[in-house]
Short mmCIF file of C-alpha atoms in Angstrom, two decimals:
data_model
loop_
_atom_site.label_atom_id
_atom_site.label_comp_id
_atom_site.label_asym_id
_atom_site.label_seq_id
_atom_site.Cartn_x
_atom_site.Cartn_y
_atom_site.Cartn_z
CA MET A 1 21.20 22.76 2.93
CA SER A 2 22.64 21.69 -0.39
CA VAL A 3 23.20 23.67 -3.56
CA ILE A 4 20.10 23.34 -5.74
CA SER A 5 19.55 23.75 -9.44
CA ASN A 6 16.16 25.52 -9.25
CA HIS A 7 15.10 26.89 -12.60
CA MET A 8 12.28 29.11 -11.25
CA PRO A 9 11.56 30.69 -7.93
CA THR A 10 9.46 28.64 -5.66
CA GLU A 11 6.59 31.09 -5.57
CA GLU A 12 6.37 31.07 -9.42
CA LEU A 13 6.39 27.28 -9.50
CA GLN A 14 3.55 27.11 -6.85
CA ALA A 15 1.47 29.59 -8.79
CA LEU A 16 1.82 27.62 -11.94
CA ASP A 17 0.98 24.45 -10.11
CA ALA A 18 -2.00 26.08 -8.48
CA ALA A 19 -3.23 27.47 -11.91
CA HIS A 20 -3.09 24.22 -13.84
CA HIS A 21 -2.43 21.16 -11.79
CA MET A 22 -5.29 19.15 -10.08
CA HIS A 23 -3.73 17.15 -7.20
CA PRO A 24 -5.13 13.81 -6.20
CA PHE A 25 -6.83 13.37 -2.78
CA THR A 26 -6.49 17.11 -2.22
CA CYS A 27 -8.66 20.13 -1.47
CA ASN A 28 -7.01 22.04 -4.36
CA GLY A 29 -8.48 25.41 -3.26
CA GLU A 30 -6.83 25.18 0.07
CA LEU A 31 -3.55 23.96 -1.42
CA ALA A 32 -3.47 26.89 -3.93
CA GLN A 33 -3.51 29.28 -0.95
CA LYS A 34 -0.89 27.41 0.98
CA GLY A 35 1.41 26.51 -2.01
CA ALA A 36 2.59 22.94 -2.76
CA ARG A 37 6.05 21.84 -1.59
CA ILE A 38 8.12 21.33 -4.67
CA ILE A 39 10.35 18.34 -4.75
CA THR A 40 13.25 18.81 -7.19
CA ARG A 41 15.42 15.62 -6.74
CA ALA A 42 16.14 12.67 -4.52
CA SER A 43 18.81 10.21 -3.52
CA GLY A 44 18.67 7.16 -1.28
CA VAL A 45 16.05 7.97 1.33
CA THR A 46 16.35 11.77 0.96
CA LEU A 47 14.23 14.18 -0.99
CA THR A 48 15.33 17.77 -1.82
CA ASP A 49 12.86 20.60 -2.33
CA SER A 50 13.05 23.85 -4.22
CA GLU A 51 14.26 25.68 -1.11
CA GLY A 52 17.21 23.27 -0.58
CA HIS A 53 15.60 21.39 2.38
CA GLU A 54 16.68 17.78 2.66
CA ILE A 55 13.75 15.71 3.77
CA LEU A 56 13.78 12.18 5.04
CA ASP A 57 11.21 10.34 3.05
CA ALA A 58 9.69 7.87 5.63
CA MET A 59 6.89 7.03 3.19
CA ALA A 60 9.11 5.87 0.24
CA GLY A 61 6.99 8.11 -2.01
CA LEU A 62 3.61 6.31 -1.86
CA TRP A 63 4.87 3.17 -0.21
CA CYS A 64 6.78 2.33 -3.41
CA VAL A 65 10.40 3.40 -3.68
CA ASN A 66 11.72 0.07 -2.24
CA ILE A 67 15.24 0.33 -3.50
CA GLY A 68 15.64 3.93 -2.69
CA TYR A 69 16.00 7.04 -5.08
CA GLY A 70 18.72 7.73 -7.64
CA ARG A 71 19.54 4.22 -8.99
CA ASP A 72 21.13 4.88 -12.32
CA GLU A 73 20.69 1.24 -13.29
CA LEU A 74 17.00 1.78 -13.78
CA ALA A 75 17.42 4.91 -15.69
CA ASP A 76 19.94 3.22 -17.91
CA VAL A 77 17.68 0.22 -18.60
CA ALA A 78 14.76 2.59 -19.41
CA ALA A 79 16.87 4.56 -21.92
CA ARG A 80 18.19 1.35 -23.61
CA GLN A 81 14.70 -0.13 -23.93
CA MET A 82 13.29 3.15 -25.28
CA ARG A 83 15.81 3.02 -27.98
CA GLU A 84 15.33 -0.61 -28.85
CA LEU A 85 11.51 -0.89 -28.44
CA PRO A 86 9.78 1.96 -26.73
CA TYR A 87 6.35 0.55 -27.04
CA TYR A 88 4.34 -2.34 -28.36
CA ASN A 89 1.15 -3.96 -27.06
CA THR A 90 0.56 -7.56 -26.21
CA PHE A 91 -2.87 -7.66 -27.87
CA PHE A 92 -3.48 -9.45 -31.21
CA GLN A 93 -1.22 -12.55 -30.55
CA THR A 94 2.00 -10.59 -30.03
CA THR A 95 4.55 -10.20 -27.23
CA HIS A 96 7.93 -8.90 -26.54
CA ARG A 97 11.02 -10.01 -24.52
CA PRO A 98 10.72 -7.61 -21.50
CA VAL A 99 7.20 -8.84 -20.71
CA ILE A 100 8.21 -12.51 -21.20
CA GLU A 101 11.16 -12.25 -18.88
CA LEU A 102 9.32 -10.24 -16.24
CA SER A 103 6.37 -12.63 -16.32
CA HIS A 104 8.80 -15.64 -15.81
CA LYS A 105 10.71 -13.83 -12.99
CA ILE A 106 7.44 -12.94 -11.07
CA ALA A 107 6.31 -16.49 -11.32
CA GLU A 108 9.56 -17.60 -9.97
CA LEU A 109 9.30 -15.34 -6.88
CA ALA A 110 5.60 -15.85 -6.24
CA PRO A 111 4.24 -18.66 -3.97
CA ASP A 112 3.59 -22.13 -5.43
CA GLU A 113 0.99 -22.40 -8.14
CA LEU A 114 0.91 -18.62 -8.84
CA ASN A 115 2.58 -18.75 -12.20
CA ASN A 116 0.61 -16.37 -14.40
CA VAL A 117 0.58 -12.56 -14.70
CA PHE A 118 -1.96 -10.23 -16.14
CA PHE A 119 -0.32 -6.74 -16.36
CA ALA A 120 -1.81 -3.42 -15.78
CA GLY A 121 -0.48 0.20 -15.25
CA SER A 122 -1.26 0.41 -11.49
CA GLY A 123 -2.73 -1.41 -8.49
CA SER A 124 -6.05 0.24 -9.16
CA GLU A 125 -6.18 -1.13 -12.70
CA ALA A 126 -5.08 -4.51 -11.49
CA ASN A 127 -7.86 -4.70 -8.93
CA ASP A 128 -10.38 -3.70 -11.70
CA THR A 129 -9.04 -6.65 -13.61
CA ASN A 130 -9.56 -8.86 -10.64
CA ILE A 131 -13.31 -7.97 -10.50
CA ARG A 132 -13.74 -9.01 -14.09
CA MET A 133 -11.49 -12.03 -13.84
CA VAL A 134 -13.10 -13.71 -10.89
CA ARG A 135 -16.64 -13.11 -12.20
CA HIS A 136 -15.62 -14.44 -15.58
CA TYR A 137 -13.94 -17.39 -13.96
CA TRP A 138 -17.11 -18.47 -12.20
CA ALA A 139 -19.24 -17.87 -15.40
CA LEU A 140 -16.87 -20.17 -17.30
CA LYS A 141 -17.44 -22.79 -14.59
CA GLY A 142 -21.11 -22.66 -15.03
CA LYS A 143 -21.86 -20.54 -12.03
CA PRO A 144 -22.53 -16.90 -13.33
CA SER A 145 -24.47 -16.08 -10.18
CA LYS A 146 -21.23 -16.01 -8.19
CA SER A 147 -20.49 -12.29 -8.68
CA VAL A 148 -20.36 -10.87 -5.23
CA ILE A 149 -16.92 -9.84 -3.96
CA ILE A 150 -16.54 -9.37 -0.17
CA SER A 151 -14.07 -6.83 1.10
CA ARG A 152 -13.52 -4.88 4.32
CA LYS A 153 -14.38 -1.52 5.70
CA ASN A 154 -11.44 0.86 5.74
CA ALA A 155 -9.66 -1.22 3.12
CA TYR A 156 -7.81 0.51 0.17
CA HIS A 157 -7.70 -1.16 -3.20
CA GLY A 158 -7.31 1.77 -5.46
CA SER A 159 -9.38 4.79 -6.61
CA THR A 160 -10.97 3.86 -9.93
CA VAL A 161 -14.73 3.22 -9.77
CA GLY A 162 -14.14 -0.50 -9.56
CA ALA A 163 -11.16 -0.52 -7.22
CA GLY A 164 -12.64 2.17 -5.11
CA SER A 165 -15.74 0.10 -4.72
CA LEU A 166 -13.73 -2.84 -3.53
CA GLY A 167 -12.05 -0.47 -0.94
CA GLY A 168 -14.13 0.28 2.11
CA MET A 169 -13.49 3.93 2.71
CA SER A 170 -16.62 6.02 3.18
CA ALA A 171 -15.14 9.28 2.02
CA MET A 172 -14.46 7.75 -1.37
CA HIS A 173 -17.93 6.14 -1.53
CA GLU A 174 -19.60 9.51 -1.00
CA GLN A 175 -18.25 10.61 -4.37
CA GLY A 176 -18.79 9.22 -7.89
CA GLY A 177 -21.56 6.56 -7.41
CA MET A 178 -19.62 3.98 -5.46
CA PRO A 179 -19.76 1.17 -4.59
CA ILE A 180 -20.77 -0.65 -7.66
CA ALA A 181 -23.18 -3.46 -7.46
CA ASP A 182 -22.25 -6.89 -5.91
CA VAL A 183 -19.50 -5.51 -3.55
CA HIS A 184 -20.09 -6.24 0.17
CA HIS A 185 -18.02 -5.06 3.09
CA ILE A 186 -17.41 -6.52 6.49
CA ASN A 187 -15.66 -5.05 9.45
CA GLN A 188 -11.83 -4.62 9.68
CA PRO A 189 -9.55 -6.29 12.21
CA ASN A 190 -8.54 -3.02 13.99
CA TRP A 191 -8.45 -4.03 17.64
CA TRP A 192 -7.05 -0.61 18.86
CA ALA A 193 -10.05 1.37 17.60
CA GLU A 194 -12.83 -1.25 17.66
CA GLY A 195 -11.74 -4.08 20.03
CA GLY A 196 -13.56 -2.78 23.10
CA ASP A 197 -12.93 -5.01 26.11
CA SER A 198 -12.11 -8.15 24.12
CA ASN A 199 -8.45 -9.39 23.88
CA PRO A 200 -6.81 -9.03 20.44
CA GLU A 201 -6.94 -12.85 19.55
CA ASP A 202 -10.67 -13.22 20.37
CA PHE A 203 -11.45 -10.05 18.46
CA GLY A 204 -9.41 -11.18 15.46
CA LEU A 205 -11.30 -14.42 15.44
CA ALA A 206 -14.61 -12.71 15.62
CA ARG A 207 -13.85 -10.31 12.84
CA ALA A 208 -12.60 -13.20 10.55
CA GLN A 209 -15.90 -15.09 11.29
CA GLU A 210 -17.87 -12.07 9.96
CA LEU A 211 -16.70 -13.47 6.48
CA GLU A 212 -18.49 -16.68 7.09
CA GLN A 213 -21.63 -14.78 8.30
CA ALA A 214 -21.65 -12.70 5.18
CA ILE A 215 -21.29 -15.77 2.86
CA LEU A 216 -24.27 -17.45 4.61
CA GLU A 217 -26.34 -14.30 4.45
CA LEU A 218 -25.49 -13.56 0.87
CA GLY A 219 -25.67 -17.13 -0.33
CA GLU A 220 -22.56 -19.39 -1.05
CA ASP A 221 -23.94 -19.63 -4.57
CA ARG A 222 -23.46 -15.81 -5.01
CA VAL A 223 -20.05 -15.12 -3.46
CA ALA A 224 -17.14 -15.04 -5.87
CA ALA A 225 -14.23 -13.85 -3.87
CA PHE A 226 -12.84 -12.19 -0.78
CA ILE A 227 -10.24 -9.48 -1.25
CA ALA A 228 -8.02 -8.07 1.55
CA GLU A 229 -4.62 -6.60 2.26
CA PRO A 230 -2.48 -8.83 4.38
CA VAL A 231 -1.69 -5.61 6.40
CA GLN A 232 -4.00 -2.69 5.68
CA GLY A 233 -1.78 0.20 4.38
CA ALA A 234 -3.73 3.40 3.68
CA GLY A 235 -6.23 2.34 6.33
CA GLY A 236 -3.48 3.13 8.93
CA VAL A 237 -1.03 0.18 8.83
CA ILE A 238 -3.61 -2.08 10.65
CA ILE A 239 -1.75 -5.37 11.62
CA PRO A 240 -4.48 -7.96 12.30
CA PRO A 241 -4.32 -10.16 15.38
CA LYS A 242 -2.58 -13.45 14.76
CA SER A 243 -5.86 -15.30 14.95
CA TYR A 244 -7.31 -13.42 11.99
CA TRP A 245 -5.64 -14.86 8.83
CA PRO A 246 -5.83 -18.55 9.68
CA GLU A 247 -9.60 -18.32 10.17
CA ILE A 248 -9.96 -16.34 6.84
CA GLN A 249 -8.11 -18.98 5.06
CA ARG A 250 -10.25 -21.73 6.66
CA ILE A 251 -13.37 -20.07 5.61
CA CYS A 252 -12.32 -19.38 1.96
CA ASP A 253 -11.37 -23.11 1.64
CA LYS A 254 -14.52 -24.35 3.28
CA TYR A 255 -16.83 -22.36 0.88
CA GLU A 256 -14.58 -22.54 -2.13
CA ILE A 257 -14.44 -18.80 -2.71
CA LEU A 258 -11.45 -17.12 -4.33
CA LEU A 259 -9.04 -15.30 -2.16
CA ILE A 260 -7.38 -12.16 -3.51
CA ALA A 261 -4.43 -10.89 -1.47
CA ASP A 262 -3.81 -7.16 -2.34
CA GLU A 263 0.02 -6.94 -1.98
CA VAL A 264 0.35 -3.67 -3.75
CA ILE A 265 2.02 -2.35 -0.64
CA CYS A 266 3.14 -5.46 1.09
CA GLY A 267 4.82 -7.16 -1.92
CA PHE A 268 8.43 -7.14 -2.97
CA GLY A 269 10.07 -6.88 0.47
CA ARG A 270 8.07 -4.50 2.49
CA THR A 271 7.48 -7.05 5.18
CA GLY A 272 10.87 -8.74 4.84
CA ASP A 273 9.53 -11.48 2.52
CA TRP A 274 8.85 -11.25 -1.17
CA PHE A 275 5.17 -11.46 -0.32
CA ALA A 276 3.44 -11.03 3.01
CA SER A 277 1.13 -13.97 2.02
CA GLU A 278 4.07 -16.32 2.57
CA ALA A 279 4.82 -14.99 6.10
CA LEU A 280 1.13 -15.17 7.18
CA ASN A 281 0.67 -18.58 5.52
CA ILE A 282 -2.07 -17.18 3.14
CA ARG A 283 -2.80 -19.25 0.10
CA PRO A 284 -4.27 -16.67 -2.39
CA ASP A 285 -5.65 -17.48 -5.72
CA ILE A 286 -4.68 -14.02 -7.01
CA ILE A 287 -2.10 -11.53 -5.71
CA THR A 288 -2.39 -7.91 -6.72
CA ILE A 289 0.93 -6.16 -7.26
CA ALA A 290 2.31 -2.78 -8.28
CA LYS A 291 4.41 -0.12 -6.36
CA GLY A 292 7.49 -2.14 -5.28
CA LEU A 293 7.45 -4.09 -8.52
CA SER A 294 9.38 -1.14 -10.07
CA SER A 295 10.09 0.78 -6.90
CA GLY A 296 8.02 3.45 -8.43
CA TYR A 297 10.49 4.17 -11.19
CA SER A 298 7.89 3.29 -13.89
CA PRO A 299 4.21 2.73 -13.66
CA ILE A 300 3.25 -0.90 -13.67
CA GLY A 301 0.96 -3.25 -11.85
CA GLY A 302 -0.59 -6.60 -12.28
CA SER A 303 -2.41 -9.69 -10.97
CA ILE A 304 -0.45 -12.90 -10.26
CA VAL A 305 -2.98 -15.53 -11.08
CA SER A 306 -3.10 -19.29 -9.84
CA ASP A 307 -2.76 -22.04 -12.38
CA GLU A 308 -6.34 -23.17 -11.73
CA VAL A 309 -7.82 -19.75 -12.43
CA ALA A 310 -5.55 -19.01 -15.41
CA SER A 311 -6.36 -22.38 -17.02
CA VAL A 312 -10.10 -21.64 -16.75
CA ILE A 313 -9.73 -18.09 -18.15
CA ALA A 314 -7.62 -19.55 -20.98
CA THR A 315 -10.55 -21.59 -22.29
CA GLY A 316 -12.08 -18.55 -24.06
CA GLU A 317 -11.28 -14.98 -24.97
CA PHE A 318 -10.90 -12.67 -21.94
CA ASN A 319 -12.28 -9.36 -23.29
CA HIS A 320 -10.18 -7.13 -21.06
CA GLY A 321 -6.82 -5.24 -21.15
CA TYR A 322 -5.11 -1.89 -21.26
CA THR A 323 -3.00 -0.12 -23.81
CA TYR A 324 -0.05 -0.21 -21.44
CA SER A 325 -0.51 -3.88 -20.27
CA GLY A 326 3.11 -5.15 -20.05
CA HIS A 327 4.61 -1.91 -21.46
CA PRO A 328 8.17 -2.87 -22.51
CA VAL A 329 9.86 0.00 -20.80
CA ALA A 330 8.00 -0.51 -17.53
CA ALA A 331 8.64 -4.26 -17.72
CA ALA A 332 12.37 -3.79 -18.29
CA VAL A 333 12.60 -1.36 -15.37
CA ALA A 334 10.63 -3.73 -13.17
CA LEU A 335 13.00 -6.62 -14.06
CA GLU A 336 16.11 -4.51 -13.23
CA ASN A 337 14.44 -3.49 -9.97
CA LEU A 338 13.80 -7.20 -8.99
CA ARG A 339 17.46 -7.95 -9.97
CA ILE A 340 18.81 -5.33 -7.54
CA LEU A 341 16.46 -6.47 -4.76
CA GLU A 342 17.68 -10.02 -5.28
CA GLU A 343 21.37 -9.62 -5.97
CA GLU A 344 21.94 -6.97 -3.29
CA ASP A 345 19.97 -9.06 -0.78
CA ILE A 346 17.80 -6.12 0.06
CA LEU A 347 15.25 -8.37 1.66
CA GLY A 348 18.07 -9.74 3.89
CA HIS A 349 18.86 -6.20 5.01
CA VAL A 350 15.10 -5.57 5.84
CA LYS A 351 14.88 -8.83 7.73
CA ASN A 352 18.21 -8.77 9.58
CA VAL A 353 19.14 -5.15 9.93
CA ALA A 354 16.66 -2.48 9.25
CA ALA A 355 13.37 -4.07 10.45
CA PRO A 356 14.60 -5.30 13.90
CA TYR A 357 16.30 -2.01 14.62
CA LEU A 358 13.38 0.15 13.59
CA LYS A 359 11.09 -2.12 15.49
CA GLU A 360 13.11 -1.54 18.70
CA ARG A 361 13.00 2.24 18.27
CA TRP A 362 9.45 2.45 16.90
CA GLU A 363 7.86 0.46 19.85
CA ALA A 364 9.67 2.64 22.28
CA LEU A 365 7.43 5.52 21.14
CA THR A 366 4.77 4.14 23.43
CA ASP A 367 6.69 5.93 26.20
CA HIS A 368 5.57 9.25 24.68
CA PRO A 369 2.56 10.82 26.31
CA LEU A 370 0.56 11.08 22.98
CA VAL A 371 1.26 7.47 21.85
CA GLY A 372 -1.04 4.66 22.89
CA GLU A 373 0.00 2.03 20.38
CA ALA A 374 3.09 1.43 18.19
CA LYS A 375 2.57 -1.44 15.71
CA ILE A 376 5.17 -2.44 13.02
CA THR A 377 5.92 -5.29 10.67
CA GLY A 378 8.95 -5.30 8.48
CA LEU A 379 9.29 -1.64 7.29
CA MET A 380 5.67 -0.51 7.61
CA GLY A 381 4.50 0.82 11.04
CA SER A 382 1.91 3.00 12.72
CA ILE A 383 1.29 4.78 16.01
CA ALA A 384 -2.16 5.58 17.41
CA LEU A 385 -2.37 9.01 18.96
CA THR A 386 -4.61 9.25 21.98
CA PRO A 387 -5.37 11.59 24.95
CA ASN A 388 -5.81 8.54 27.17
CA LYS A 389 -3.68 5.38 26.66
CA GLU A 390 -5.62 3.33 29.26
CA THR A 391 -8.98 3.78 27.68
CA ARG A 392 -7.69 3.95 24.11
CA ALA A 393 -9.82 7.11 23.84
CA ALA A 394 -10.30 9.05 20.62
CA PHE A 395 -9.82 12.90 20.75
CA ALA A 396 -12.80 15.16 21.38
CA ALA A 397 -11.67 17.07 18.21
CA GLU A 398 -12.90 15.67 14.78
CA THR A 399 -11.01 12.51 13.74
CA GLY A 400 -7.91 13.40 11.91
CA THR A 401 -7.52 16.88 13.36
CA VAL A 402 -4.68 15.87 15.76
CA GLY A 403 -3.05 13.62 13.02
CA TYR A 404 -2.93 16.55 10.67
CA ILE A 405 -1.36 18.77 13.28
CA CYS A 406 1.30 16.12 13.84
CA ARG A 407 1.81 15.62 10.21
CA GLU A 408 2.38 19.35 9.72
CA ARG A 409 4.93 19.33 12.47
CA CYS A 410 6.76 16.36 10.68
CA PHE A 411 6.92 18.36 7.41
CA ALA A 412 8.22 21.41 9.31
CA ASN A 413 10.97 19.05 10.69
CA ASP A 414 11.86 17.76 7.18
CA LEU A 415 10.21 14.36 7.71
CA VAL A 416 7.59 12.75 5.60
CA MET A 417 5.40 10.78 7.91
CA ARG A 418 1.72 10.51 6.94
CA HIS A 419 -1.39 10.59 8.92
CA VAL A 420 -4.50 8.43 8.58
CA GLY A 421 -7.15 9.84 10.89
CA ASP A 422 -5.28 10.19 14.26
CA ARG A 423 -2.67 7.39 13.27
CA MET A 424 0.75 8.36 12.12
CA ILE A 425 2.31 5.87 9.60
CA ILE A 426 5.65 5.16 8.01
CA SER A 427 6.94 2.97 5.16
CA PRO A 428 10.51 3.96 4.38
CA PRO A 429 12.71 2.70 1.58
CA LEU A 430 13.99 -0.79 2.22
CA ILE A 431 17.54 0.40 1.93
CA ILE A 432 17.27 2.56 5.06
CA LYS A 433 20.33 2.26 7.30
CA PRO A 434 20.49 2.35 11.11
CA ASN A 435 21.87 5.90 11.28
CA GLU A 436 19.00 7.06 8.99
CA ILE A 437 16.49 5.23 11.23
CA ASP A 438 18.06 7.26 14.19
CA LEU A 439 17.43 10.48 12.16
CA LEU A 440 13.82 9.41 11.44
CA MET A 441 13.21 8.71 15.03
CA GLU A 442 14.78 11.92 16.09
CA ARG A 443 12.58 13.92 13.81
CA ALA A 444 9.50 11.93 14.69
CA THR A 445 9.95 12.39 18.44
CA ARG A 446 10.51 16.13 18.00
CA SER A 447 7.42 16.33 15.88
CA LEU A 448 5.33 14.49 18.54
CA ASP A 449 6.73 16.80 21.25
CA GLU A 450 5.69 19.85 19.21
CA CYS A 451 2.33 18.39 18.53
CA LEU A 452 1.79 17.73 22.23
CA GLU A 453 2.74 21.27 23.03
CA HIS A 454 0.25 22.60 20.54
CA LEU A 455 -2.54 20.47 22.02
CA GLN A 456 -1.77 21.54 25.47
CA ARG A 457 -1.57 25.17 24.54
CA ASN A 458 -4.88 25.02 22.79
CA ASP A 459 -6.74 22.77 25.33
CA MET A 460 -7.16 19.87 22.80
CA LEU A 461 -5.95 17.11 25.04
CA ARG A 462 -9.48 15.95 25.74
CA SER A 463 -11.19 12.63 25.22
CA ALA A 464 -14.26 12.22 22.99
#
């Protein structure tokens, strides 16, 4: 353990947190009894808590700290920008240098014909923008009836009412009057859980063709866009079969509906490319961005918009925007983050060093008695926990029970590895080194062993 500069005892900090702080996606009553883990500082891939424990962050915060923690360059840029121009908006025919330079840089990095950026404060806000933008686009083209956006079950596109409606998570839809009108969901390409006896490629093709079926059922004259993550993130790092995306692209082209690639997680190096759309040969009309754009050092998100869509939107006033759209400090920090990613060839490190080594170590987890599937692309991976590998069985216990047990063992072993249902997922900082991957795998394996022991001891290794 390292020396810590803790200003208050952990128990007092936990009590204050419980008294006043409402945590997101949390049962706050239960957390108040348990006490939150208090993170005091971080460096590289390592967090330090108020008790001095050094924790390997295999989730890069919330999928976002791509360049790792503790980069002084971003702090220096933020301080310099705050002194020079701490804030100004881009409403009312004004702009500023950081947002100009960042827009230009993003257009330079994005795939061809995606040369325009509408900024937001987060990925959720950016997807809210996308809802309004695609509907307004079709209205300007004389087709106001094209308002339906098709998404997927178990997708995650944010947690505002609009973005949460685009997402396909039933637990979110049960609260707050979601989904909003004119959002339709088709099934996800999750072969492990839903593929039955079909092979992955046939399954992927069938799931993609559900998009065409939905367009025909809803009416081509009513469908505005299809939105999807190239790789589902919060849904459990679901990597679709190779047959899936080519068929999706064919259908979008055939019916002339806009394709929105939500790359809030995948973008800016997570898969080893600037954008996963490039690797998967997807040709989106809009790419949603956030997270890795600033490596989480400052809140920022946006929509990268094709020249075609932007030129139509530009014919009139788009009555939409946010106080912090293109915030100068956030833009300056994002620009410096992109400089570091590019000049230090961090994407090269992912593609040539970290991802190949992690893939080798990660896929070997299928030798563990609890692990039925180990999937990984770039630096985002998942394992499916199962009581029976051969049948891909779910546990008899309520979905997520075993995943939570495993996650708690990870936390106890100073590893942040998240659970989604009974899948365990990772998304470490892009700078992770082979020796740190070894530590990640050592702690992950120990946690799986301890989870297995718990299940055996409590007679929980039973199939549903």
